[in-house]
mmCIF file of C-alpha atoms and ligand atoms in Angstrom:
data_model
loop_
_atom_site.group_PDB
_atom_site.id
_atom_site.type_symbol
_atom_site.label_atom_id
_atom_site.label_comp_id
_atom_site.label_asym_id
_atom_site.label_seq_id
_atom_site.Cartn_x
_atom_site.Cartn_y
_atom_site.Cartn_z
ATOM 1 C CA UNK A 25 103.675 119.037 99.995
ATOM 2 C CA UNK A 26 102.857 118.565 96.263
ATOM 3 C CA UNK A 27 101.089 115.381 95.808
ATOM 4 C CA UNK A 28 99.667 114.196 92.438
ATOM 5 C CA UNK A 29 96.884 111.649 93.070
ATOM 6 C CA UNK A 30 96.348 109.407 89.917
ATOM 7 C CA UNK A 31 93.343 110.513 87.800
ATOM 8 C CA UNK A 32 92.233 106.735 87.763
ATOM 9 C CA UNK A 33 92.036 106.527 91.579
ATOM 10 C CA UNK A 34 90.851 104.391 93.018
ATOM 11 C CA UNK A 35 92.959 102.115 90.924
ATOM 12 C CA UNK A 36 91.512 98.732 92.428
ATOM 13 C CA UNK A 37 88.158 98.470 94.037
ATOM 14 C CA UNK A 38 86.386 95.452 95.630
ATOM 15 C CA UNK A 39 84.202 95.376 92.713
ATOM 16 C CA UNK A 40 87.161 94.556 90.530
ATOM 17 C CA UNK A 41 87.969 91.336 92.454
ATOM 18 C CA UNK A 42 86.016 88.205 92.122
ATOM 19 C CA UNK A 43 85.626 86.360 95.457
ATOM 20 C CA UNK A 44 87.620 82.949 95.664
ATOM 21 C CA UNK A 45 84.855 81.579 98.104
ATOM 22 C CA UNK A 46 81.319 80.725 96.984
ATOM 23 C CA UNK A 47 78.760 82.629 99.318
ATOM 24 C CA UNK A 48 81.227 85.438 100.005
ATOM 25 C CA UNK A 49 81.748 89.038 98.959
ATOM 26 C CA UNK A 50 85.018 90.979 98.388
ATOM 27 C CA UNK A 51 84.702 93.952 100.621
ATOM 28 C CA UNK A 52 88.451 95.127 100.555
ATOM 29 C CA UNK A 53 91.199 95.025 97.985
ATOM 30 C CA UNK A 54 93.784 97.292 99.834
ATOM 31 C CA UNK A 55 97.060 97.825 101.682
ATOM 32 C CA UNK A 56 99.068 96.229 98.915
ATOM 33 C CA UNK A 57 102.715 95.830 99.152
ATOM 34 C CA UNK A 58 104.677 96.887 96.063
ATOM 35 C CA UNK A 59 107.223 95.132 93.695
ATOM 36 C CA UNK A 60 108.955 95.861 90.408
ATOM 37 C CA UNK A 61 109.219 92.615 88.742
ATOM 38 C CA UNK A 62 110.628 92.377 85.121
ATOM 39 C CA UNK A 63 108.704 95.017 83.422
ATOM 40 C CA UNK A 64 105.637 95.048 85.629
ATOM 41 C CA UNK A 65 104.565 96.724 88.784
ATOM 42 C CA UNK A 66 102.963 94.063 91.071
ATOM 43 C CA UNK A 67 100.737 94.938 93.941
ATOM 44 C CA UNK A 68 100.379 92.359 96.591
ATOM 45 C CA UNK A 69 96.748 93.192 97.479
ATOM 46 C CA UNK A 70 95.340 92.499 100.821
ATOM 47 C CA UNK A 71 91.897 90.889 99.578
ATOM 48 C CA UNK A 72 89.215 90.597 102.314
ATOM 49 C CA UNK A 73 86.302 88.339 101.707
ATOM 50 C CA UNK A 74 83.119 88.138 103.940
ATOM 51 C CA UNK A 75 80.558 85.502 104.159
ATOM 52 C CA UNK A 76 77.281 87.079 102.775
ATOM 53 C CA UNK A 77 74.707 87.829 105.395
ATOM 54 C CA UNK A 78 71.123 88.476 104.102
ATOM 55 C CA UNK A 79 70.009 89.742 107.509
ATOM 56 C CA UNK A 80 71.885 92.969 108.829
ATOM 57 C CA UNK A 81 71.270 91.630 112.462
ATOM 58 C CA UNK A 82 73.256 88.466 111.548
ATOM 59 C CA UNK A 83 77.069 88.860 111.816
ATOM 60 C CA UNK A 84 79.391 86.197 110.469
ATOM 61 C CA UNK A 85 82.900 85.295 111.281
ATOM 62 C CA UNK A 86 84.965 82.941 108.922
ATOM 63 C CA UNK A 87 87.714 80.774 110.328
ATOM 64 C CA UNK A 88 90.005 78.856 108.196
ATOM 65 C CA UNK A 89 91.472 75.491 109.407
ATOM 66 C CA UNK A 90 94.871 75.126 107.411
ATOM 67 C CA UNK A 91 95.055 71.291 108.417
ATOM 68 C CA UNK A 92 91.840 70.429 106.917
ATOM 69 C CA UNK A 93 91.787 73.117 104.376
ATOM 70 C CA UNK A 94 88.252 74.082 105.368
ATOM 71 C CA UNK A 95 86.363 77.149 106.336
ATOM 72 C CA UNK A 96 84.013 77.335 109.226
ATOM 73 C CA UNK A 97 81.662 80.210 109.488
ATOM 74 C CA UNK A 98 80.274 81.185 112.988
ATOM 75 C CA UNK A 99 77.103 83.183 113.199
ATOM 76 C CA UNK A 100 76.198 85.741 115.875
ATOM 77 C CA UNK A 101 73.090 87.719 116.362
ATOM 78 C CA UNK A 102 73.420 91.660 116.963
ATOM 79 C CA UNK A 103 71.255 91.268 120.053
ATOM 80 C CA UNK A 104 73.670 88.876 121.720
ATOM 81 C CA UNK A 105 74.330 90.359 125.126
ATOM 82 C CA UNK A 106 77.859 89.046 125.364
ATOM 83 C CA UNK A 107 79.251 90.526 122.125
ATOM 84 C CA UNK A 108 80.031 93.925 120.705
ATOM 85 C CA UNK A 109 79.576 94.538 117.056
ATOM 86 C CA UNK A 110 80.252 98.418 116.898
ATOM 87 C CA UNK A 111 83.660 98.104 114.894
ATOM 88 C CA UNK A 112 82.698 96.655 111.413
ATOM 89 C CA UNK A 113 86.058 94.794 111.248
ATOM 90 C CA UNK A 114 85.702 92.662 114.384
ATOM 91 C CA UNK A 115 83.607 90.817 117.038
ATOM 92 C CA UNK A 116 84.443 91.704 120.578
ATOM 93 C CA UNK A 117 83.440 90.381 123.782
ATOM 94 C CA UNK A 118 81.721 93.078 125.898
ATOM 95 C CA UNK A 119 83.791 92.647 129.042
ATOM 96 C CA UNK A 120 87.051 92.903 126.955
ATOM 97 C CA UNK A 121 86.588 95.671 124.474
ATOM 98 C CA UNK A 122 90.333 96.324 123.984
ATOM 99 C CA UNK A 123 90.782 93.064 121.833
ATOM 100 C CA UNK A 124 88.667 91.028 119.480
ATOM 101 C CA UNK A 125 87.633 87.437 119.442
ATOM 102 C CA UNK A 126 86.784 87.221 115.694
ATOM 103 C CA UNK A 127 87.314 89.156 112.533
ATOM 104 C CA UNK A 128 84.118 89.677 110.161
ATOM 105 C CA UNK A 129 86.325 88.941 107.067
ATOM 106 C CA UNK A 130 89.257 86.709 106.020
ATOM 107 C CA UNK A 131 92.140 88.307 104.197
ATOM 108 C CA UNK A 132 94.685 86.731 101.943
ATOM 109 C CA UNK A 133 97.370 88.164 99.458
ATOM 110 C CA UNK A 134 96.397 88.233 95.668
ATOM 111 C CA UNK A 135 98.544 89.841 93.059
ATOM 112 C CA UNK A 136 97.613 92.669 90.702
ATOM 113 C CA UNK A 137 99.884 93.238 87.646
ATOM 114 C CA UNK A 138 100.397 96.277 85.525
ATOM 115 C CA UNK A 139 102.747 97.386 82.734
ATOM 116 C CA UNK A 140 102.008 101.092 83.080
ATOM 117 C CA UNK A 141 101.595 101.250 86.823
ATOM 118 C CA UNK A 142 97.930 102.686 86.461
ATOM 119 C CA UNK A 143 95.817 99.827 84.930
ATOM 120 C CA UNK A 144 95.835 96.572 86.657
ATOM 121 C CA UNK A 145 94.923 92.968 85.952
ATOM 122 C CA UNK A 146 94.188 90.964 89.045
ATOM 123 C CA UNK A 147 95.297 87.322 89.171
ATOM 124 C CA UNK A 148 92.526 84.595 89.421
ATOM 125 C CA UNK A 149 94.214 82.710 92.328
ATOM 126 C CA UNK A 150 95.608 83.868 95.688
ATOM 127 C CA UNK A 151 99.314 84.170 95.911
ATOM 128 C CA UNK A 152 99.519 83.845 99.642
ATOM 129 C CA UNK A 153 96.598 81.948 101.407
ATOM 130 C CA UNK A 154 96.645 80.927 105.058
ATOM 131 C CA UNK A 155 99.006 78.111 105.238
ATOM 132 C CA UNK A 156 99.554 77.445 108.890
ATOM 133 C CA UNK A 157 97.865 77.624 112.237
ATOM 134 C CA UNK A 158 98.831 81.237 112.978
ATOM 135 C CA UNK A 159 96.804 82.370 109.895
ATOM 136 C CA UNK A 160 93.433 80.963 110.716
ATOM 137 C CA UNK A 161 91.904 84.542 110.732
ATOM 138 C CA UNK A 162 93.864 85.551 107.650
ATOM 139 C CA UNK A 163 96.979 87.146 106.270
ATOM 140 C CA UNK A 164 97.220 91.049 105.991
ATOM 141 C CA UNK A 165 99.209 93.956 104.884
ATOM 142 C CA UNK A 166 102.204 92.487 102.979
ATOM 143 C CA UNK A 167 105.319 94.559 102.375
ATOM 144 C CA UNK A 168 107.968 93.516 99.783
ATOM 145 C CA UNK A 169 111.630 94.124 100.023
ATOM 146 C CA UNK A 170 113.900 93.098 96.960
ATOM 147 C CA UNK A 171 117.423 92.171 97.714
ATOM 148 C CA UNK A 172 119.299 91.015 94.555
ATOM 149 C CA UNK A 173 116.876 88.759 92.703
ATOM 150 C CA UNK A 174 114.941 87.648 95.694
ATOM 151 C CA UNK A 175 111.909 89.237 96.889
ATOM 152 C CA UNK A 176 111.151 89.062 100.774
ATOM 153 C CA UNK A 177 107.516 89.472 101.581
ATOM 154 C CA UNK A 178 106.371 89.832 105.046
ATOM 155 C CA UNK A 179 102.857 90.218 106.374
ATOM 156 C CA UNK A 180 100.663 89.975 109.508
ATOM 157 C CA UNK A 181 99.482 86.477 110.354
ATOM 158 C CA UNK A 182 96.240 86.524 112.242
ATOM 159 C CA UNK A 183 94.934 83.787 114.678
ATOM 160 C CA UNK A 184 93.493 83.458 118.183
ATOM 161 C CA UNK A 185 97.235 83.256 119.200
ATOM 162 C CA UNK A 186 97.763 86.809 118.249
ATOM 163 C CA UNK A 187 99.049 88.913 115.371
ATOM 164 C CA UNK A 188 102.478 87.887 114.418
ATOM 165 C CA UNK A 189 104.804 88.944 111.412
ATOM 166 C CA UNK A 190 105.836 86.199 109.003
ATOM 167 C CA UNK A 191 108.197 86.067 106.105
ATOM 168 C CA UNK A 192 108.428 84.339 102.859
ATOM 169 C CA UNK A 193 110.943 84.580 99.767
ATOM 170 C CA UNK A 194 110.167 84.408 96.171
ATOM 171 C CA UNK A 195 112.051 84.960 92.838
ATOM 172 C CA UNK A 196 109.089 84.528 90.520
ATOM 173 C CA UNK A 197 105.924 85.379 92.474
ATOM 174 C CA UNK A 198 104.424 82.090 91.652
ATOM 175 C CA UNK A 199 106.060 79.628 94.366
ATOM 176 C CA UNK A 200 107.573 80.797 97.658
ATOM 177 C CA UNK A 201 109.780 79.635 100.477
ATOM 178 C CA UNK A 202 108.376 79.910 104.072
ATOM 179 C CA UNK A 203 110.792 81.442 106.381
ATOM 180 C CA UNK A 204 108.533 81.420 109.357
ATOM 181 C CA UNK A 205 107.442 83.951 112.030
ATOM 182 C CA UNK A 206 109.935 86.838 112.297
ATOM 183 C CA UNK A 207 108.264 88.704 115.090
ATOM 184 C CA UNK A 208 106.125 87.342 117.918
ATOM 185 C CA UNK A 209 102.650 88.760 118.870
ATOM 186 C CA UNK A 210 101.512 91.399 118.945
ATOM 187 C CA UNK A 211 103.605 92.914 116.189
ATOM 188 C CA UNK A 212 102.888 94.458 112.892
ATOM 189 C CA UNK A 213 104.158 96.831 110.176
ATOM 190 C CA UNK A 214 107.648 95.168 109.699
ATOM 191 C CA UNK A 215 109.656 96.899 107.052
ATOM 192 C CA UNK A 216 112.953 95.198 105.897
ATOM 193 C CA UNK A 217 115.692 97.655 104.642
ATOM 194 C CA UNK A 218 116.682 96.790 101.007
ATOM 195 C CA UNK A 219 120.280 96.191 101.844
ATOM 196 C CA UNK A 220 122.888 95.409 104.802
ATOM 197 C CA UNK A 221 124.252 98.189 106.812
ATOM 198 C CA UNK A 222 127.866 97.464 108.250
ATOM 199 C CA UNK A 223 127.109 93.780 107.761
ATOM 200 C CA UNK A 224 123.592 93.637 109.286
ATOM 201 C CA UNK A 225 120.156 93.465 107.987
ATOM 202 C CA UNK A 226 117.692 96.010 109.603
ATOM 203 C CA UNK A 227 113.923 96.023 110.029
ATOM 204 C CA UNK A 228 111.484 98.427 111.503
ATOM 205 C CA UNK A 229 108.776 96.663 113.504
ATOM 206 C CA UNK A 230 105.773 97.835 115.654
ATOM 207 C CA UNK A 231 105.039 95.935 118.913
ATOM 208 C CA UNK A 232 101.600 96.681 120.091
ATOM 209 C CA UNK A 233 101.845 96.788 123.896
ATOM 210 C CA UNK A 234 99.152 96.069 126.486
ATOM 211 C CA UNK A 235 100.383 96.916 129.957
ATOM 212 C CA UNK A 236 102.650 99.711 129.432
ATOM 213 C CA UNK A 237 103.966 101.702 126.434
ATOM 214 C CA UNK A 238 102.621 102.881 123.297
ATOM 215 C CA UNK A 239 102.026 101.694 119.681
ATOM 216 C CA UNK A 240 105.505 102.987 118.595
ATOM 217 C CA UNK A 241 108.139 102.018 115.891
ATOM 218 C CA UNK A 242 111.013 99.909 116.927
ATOM 219 C CA UNK A 243 114.077 98.885 114.939
ATOM 220 C CA UNK A 244 116.071 95.518 115.112
ATOM 221 C CA UNK A 245 118.935 93.856 113.246
ATOM 222 C CA UNK A 246 119.654 90.405 112.017
ATOM 223 C CA UNK A 247 122.503 88.345 110.419
ATOM 224 C CA UNK A 248 120.227 86.383 108.139
ATOM 225 C CA UNK A 249 116.703 88.076 107.849
ATOM 226 C CA UNK A 250 115.489 85.259 110.117
ATOM 227 C CA UNK A 251 116.554 85.869 113.592
ATOM 228 C CA UNK A 252 116.091 89.470 114.878
ATOM 229 C CA UNK A 253 117.709 91.044 117.929
ATOM 230 C CA UNK A 254 119.297 94.385 119.199
ATOM 231 C CA UNK A 255 115.906 95.916 119.374
ATOM 232 C CA UNK A 256 115.650 99.552 119.829
ATOM 233 C CA UNK A 257 112.942 102.133 120.172
ATOM 234 C CA UNK A 258 112.992 104.447 117.145
ATOM 235 C CA UNK A 259 109.879 106.713 116.736
ATOM 236 C CA UNK A 260 107.295 107.229 119.228
ATOM 237 C CA UNK A 261 103.680 108.655 119.105
ATOM 238 C CA UNK A 262 103.478 112.168 119.784
ATOM 239 C CA UNK A 263 100.899 113.884 121.966
ATOM 240 C CA UNK A 264 98.400 116.279 120.376
ATOM 241 C CA UNK A 265 99.814 115.405 116.965
ATOM 242 C CA UNK A 266 98.353 113.716 113.926
ATOM 243 C CA UNK A 267 100.294 110.641 115.051
ATOM 244 C CA UNK A 268 99.213 110.541 118.866
ATOM 245 C CA UNK A 269 97.590 107.277 118.731
ATOM 246 C CA UNK A 270 99.894 104.831 116.857
ATOM 247 C CA UNK A 271 102.606 104.794 114.467
ATOM 248 C CA UNK A 272 103.897 102.053 112.026
ATOM 249 C CA UNK A 273 106.225 101.722 109.098
ATOM 250 C CA UNK A 274 104.712 102.089 105.677
ATOM 251 C CA UNK A 275 107.096 101.980 102.686
ATOM 252 C CA UNK A 276 110.419 100.182 102.633
ATOM 253 C CA UNK A 277 112.974 102.611 103.715
ATOM 254 C CA UNK A 278 114.520 104.662 100.689
ATOM 255 C CA UNK A 279 118.114 105.499 100.662
ATOM 256 C CA UNK A 280 118.900 109.030 99.829
ATOM 257 C CA UNK A 281 122.195 110.857 100.243
ATOM 258 C CA UNK A 282 120.778 112.580 103.438
ATOM 259 C CA UNK A 283 119.952 109.345 105.194
ATOM 260 C CA UNK A 284 117.391 106.584 105.081
ATOM 261 C CA UNK A 285 113.971 108.132 104.453
ATOM 262 C CA UNK A 286 111.291 106.312 106.533
ATOM 263 C CA UNK A 287 107.636 106.949 105.241
ATOM 264 C CA UNK A 288 105.373 105.891 107.961
ATOM 265 C CA UNK A 289 101.710 106.030 108.938
ATOM 266 C CA UNK A 290 100.376 107.607 112.006
ATOM 267 C CA UNK A 291 96.965 107.754 113.399
ATOM 268 C CA UNK A 292 94.888 109.509 115.997
ATOM 269 C CA UNK A 293 93.163 107.740 118.907
ATOM 270 C CA UNK A 294 90.045 108.137 116.708
ATOM 271 C CA UNK A 295 91.767 106.237 113.891
ATOM 272 C CA UNK A 296 92.365 108.860 111.245
ATOM 273 C CA UNK A 297 95.347 107.554 109.306
ATOM 274 C CA UNK A 298 97.968 110.044 107.655
ATOM 275 C CA UNK A 299 101.403 109.351 106.248
ATOM 276 C CA UNK A 300 104.497 110.982 107.771
ATOM 277 C CA UNK A 301 108.095 111.066 107.071
ATOM 278 C CA UNK A 302 111.339 110.686 109.223
ATOM 279 C CA UNK A 303 115.104 110.422 108.310
ATOM 280 C CA UNK A 304 117.590 108.079 109.996
ATOM 281 C CA UNK A 305 121.360 107.904 109.685
ATOM 282 C CA UNK A 306 122.699 106.079 106.738
ATOM 283 C CA UNK A 307 125.394 104.173 108.866
ATOM 284 C CA UNK A 308 123.494 103.902 111.886
ATOM 285 C CA UNK A 309 119.593 103.579 111.252
ATOM 286 C CA UNK A 310 118.907 103.544 114.939
ATOM 287 C CA UNK A 311 119.738 107.189 114.997
ATOM 288 C CA UNK A 312 116.818 109.549 114.039
ATOM 289 C CA UNK A 313 118.109 112.717 112.156
ATOM 290 C CA UNK A 314 114.673 114.300 111.324
ATOM 291 C CA UNK A 315 111.039 113.910 111.598
ATOM 292 C CA UNK A 316 108.102 115.728 109.950
ATOM 293 C CA UNK A 317 105.820 117.892 112.192
ATOM 294 C CA UNK A 318 103.030 117.819 109.536
ATOM 295 C CA UNK A 319 102.071 114.732 107.728
ATOM 296 C CA UNK A 320 103.184 114.483 104.200
ATOM 297 C CA UNK A 321 99.677 113.030 103.076
ATOM 298 C CA UNK A 322 96.303 113.257 104.750
ATOM 299 C CA UNK A 323 92.953 111.626 103.690
ATOM 300 C CA UNK A 324 91.392 114.345 101.512
ATOM 301 C CA UNK A 325 89.768 112.564 98.397
ATOM 302 C CA UNK A 326 86.213 111.198 98.932
ATOM 303 C CA UNK A 327 87.608 107.649 98.158
ATOM 304 C CA UNK A 328 90.086 108.255 101.150
ATOM 305 C CA UNK A 329 87.577 109.745 103.576
ATOM 306 C CA UNK A 330 84.752 107.255 102.703
ATOM 307 C CA UNK A 331 84.493 103.405 102.644
ATOM 308 C CA UNK A 332 84.405 100.401 104.960
ATOM 309 C CA UNK A 333 86.690 102.238 107.433
ATOM 310 C CA UNK A 334 86.934 105.783 106.452
ATOM 311 C CA UNK A 335 89.608 108.398 106.988
ATOM 312 C CA UNK A 336 92.521 106.108 105.998
ATOM 313 C CA UNK A 337 95.601 106.516 103.730
ATOM 314 C CA UNK A 338 97.835 103.611 104.275
ATOM 315 C CA UNK A 339 100.997 103.190 102.088
ATOM 316 C CA UNK A 340 102.679 99.948 101.883
ATOM 317 C CA UNK A 341 105.183 100.469 99.014
ATOM 318 C CA UNK A 342 106.510 102.574 96.240
ATOM 319 C CA UNK A 343 108.491 102.731 93.125
ATOM 320 C CA UNK A 344 111.225 105.166 92.690
ATOM 321 C CA UNK A 345 112.258 106.695 89.526
ATOM 322 C CA UNK A 346 115.053 109.360 89.896
ATOM 323 C CA UNK A 347 113.404 111.780 92.226
ATOM 324 C CA UNK A 348 109.915 110.610 91.650
ATOM 325 C CA UNK A 349 108.265 108.257 94.238
ATOM 326 C CA UNK A 350 105.082 106.632 93.104
ATOM 327 C CA UNK A 351 103.273 105.653 96.263
ATOM 328 C CA UNK A 352 100.629 102.911 96.163
ATOM 329 C CA UNK A 353 98.376 103.246 99.120
ATOM 330 C CA UNK A 354 95.284 101.617 100.681
ATOM 331 C CA UNK A 355 92.271 103.871 101.161
ATOM 332 C CA UNK A 356 89.420 103.643 103.660
ATOM 333 C CA UNK A 357 90.349 99.976 104.235
ATOM 334 C CA UNK A 358 88.521 99.435 100.938
ATOM 335 C CA UNK A 359 90.560 100.086 97.850
ATOM 336 C CA UNK A 360 93.994 100.970 96.214
ATOM 337 C CA UNK A 361 94.998 104.276 95.129
ATOM 338 C CA UNK A 362 98.262 105.752 93.626
ATOM 339 C CA UNK A 363 100.066 109.100 93.719
ATOM 340 C CA UNK A 364 103.397 110.636 92.971
ATOM 341 C CA UNK A 365 105.780 112.754 95.370
ATOM 342 C CA UNK A 366 109.155 114.289 94.995
ATOM 343 C CA UNK A 367 111.808 112.802 97.385
ATOM 344 C CA UNK A 368 113.556 116.240 97.318
ATOM 345 C CA UNK A 369 110.556 117.838 98.547
ATOM 346 C CA UNK A 370 110.023 115.553 101.333
ATOM 347 C CA UNK A 371 113.561 115.927 102.423
ATOM 348 C CA UNK A 372 113.143 119.819 102.048
ATOM 349 C CA UNK A 373 110.058 119.660 104.540
ATOM 350 C CA UNK A 374 111.990 117.364 106.890
ATOM 351 C CA UNK A 375 114.815 119.888 107.041
ATOM 352 C CA UNK A 376 112.453 122.802 107.483
ATOM 353 C CA UNK A 377 110.485 121.049 110.231
ATOM 354 C CA UNK A 378 113.387 119.644 112.309
ATOM 355 C CA UNK A 379 115.125 122.751 113.971
HETATM 356 C C1 MAN B 15 92.961 95.784 113.279
HETATM 357 C C2 MAN B 15 92.670 96.115 111.837
HETATM 358 C C3 MAN B 15 91.987 95.118 111.143
HETATM 359 C C4 MAN B 15 92.788 93.721 111.155
HETATM 360 C C5 MAN B 15 93.094 93.435 112.545
HETATM 361 C C6 MAN B 15 94.031 92.159 112.757
HETATM 362 O O1 MAN B 15 91.741 95.532 113.990
HETATM 363 O O2 MAN B 15 93.887 96.411 111.143
HETATM 364 O O3 MAN B 15 91.791 95.354 109.739
HETATM 365 O O4 MAN B 15 92.154 92.818 110.576
HETATM 366 O O5 MAN B 15 93.645 94.526 113.403
HETATM 367 O O6 MAN B 15 95.256 92.399 112.219
#
């Protein structure tokens, strides 16, 4: 697969973003959803801010209270026998290592704007800042689907109640309408298809299962984008493969004459994240036609391999012009990068690898 990474990569790094909170540092500006708005490319950046700690043995956890609009910072010591601090993203209880009790940073969505798609100016303020009790640990990983002149933005809302997926709608990227939580915890990586199919809206989603089952991609339909049902399993993890640990939707599905092209992320149990492709039926998107054996993109560049959480390429959106897809993707849970790919080449690889 021929991928042209932008020469300017990484396009946006934490150093380019001024923290909104005093006493905090920006540790991530990544996993940005993408929109074409008027003559600009918008990246809906996930900005992660962390309370500064002068002592590496002191770990801090920010918690926002949307009712009082105040932030509380909890402090832990690395020697604390009850807690585990091995994963820099979170604080876990030693007796329950499969989940976290706090995150070490708080994320929200801030917009970066560009006329040429390569050079971005970052807004001074947040666009989506935690606004209800489901978001006290932050808002993460936005995806944006344009339907007519309305942009539907969905994202992960994180709180002690779990990680659910929420939806807002905007026409101007200044104000928005809150459409509530569309998928209950734990669910991530929701991707709304950009048009109705036989009178229904469709979305990919990724339940994260605890007692049985895997981190697989499901598909659901809806009459109104708010109530989702008719859930079906779509793409599972594959043993001994680059996507053996978890899979989740990446970009908004792209309509081609061969089917809907699904560009998704897959990771190993060791958390190496790549991007892959699948094709589903144009008339019945619950039917998988093809799936790539090999990833279409792997972490190769230094900025993809090294960072806050290395070996991660995580595409959340793209801009399509004729056959050329410009994909914007988060790298190493730290920064944003861009690259171009050919849709025809992805379809060719899918055909060759599905026999
Ligand atoms: C995972 C990672 C983190 C994220 C939490 C909560 O651990 O994706 O970056 O903050 O989930 O969504």
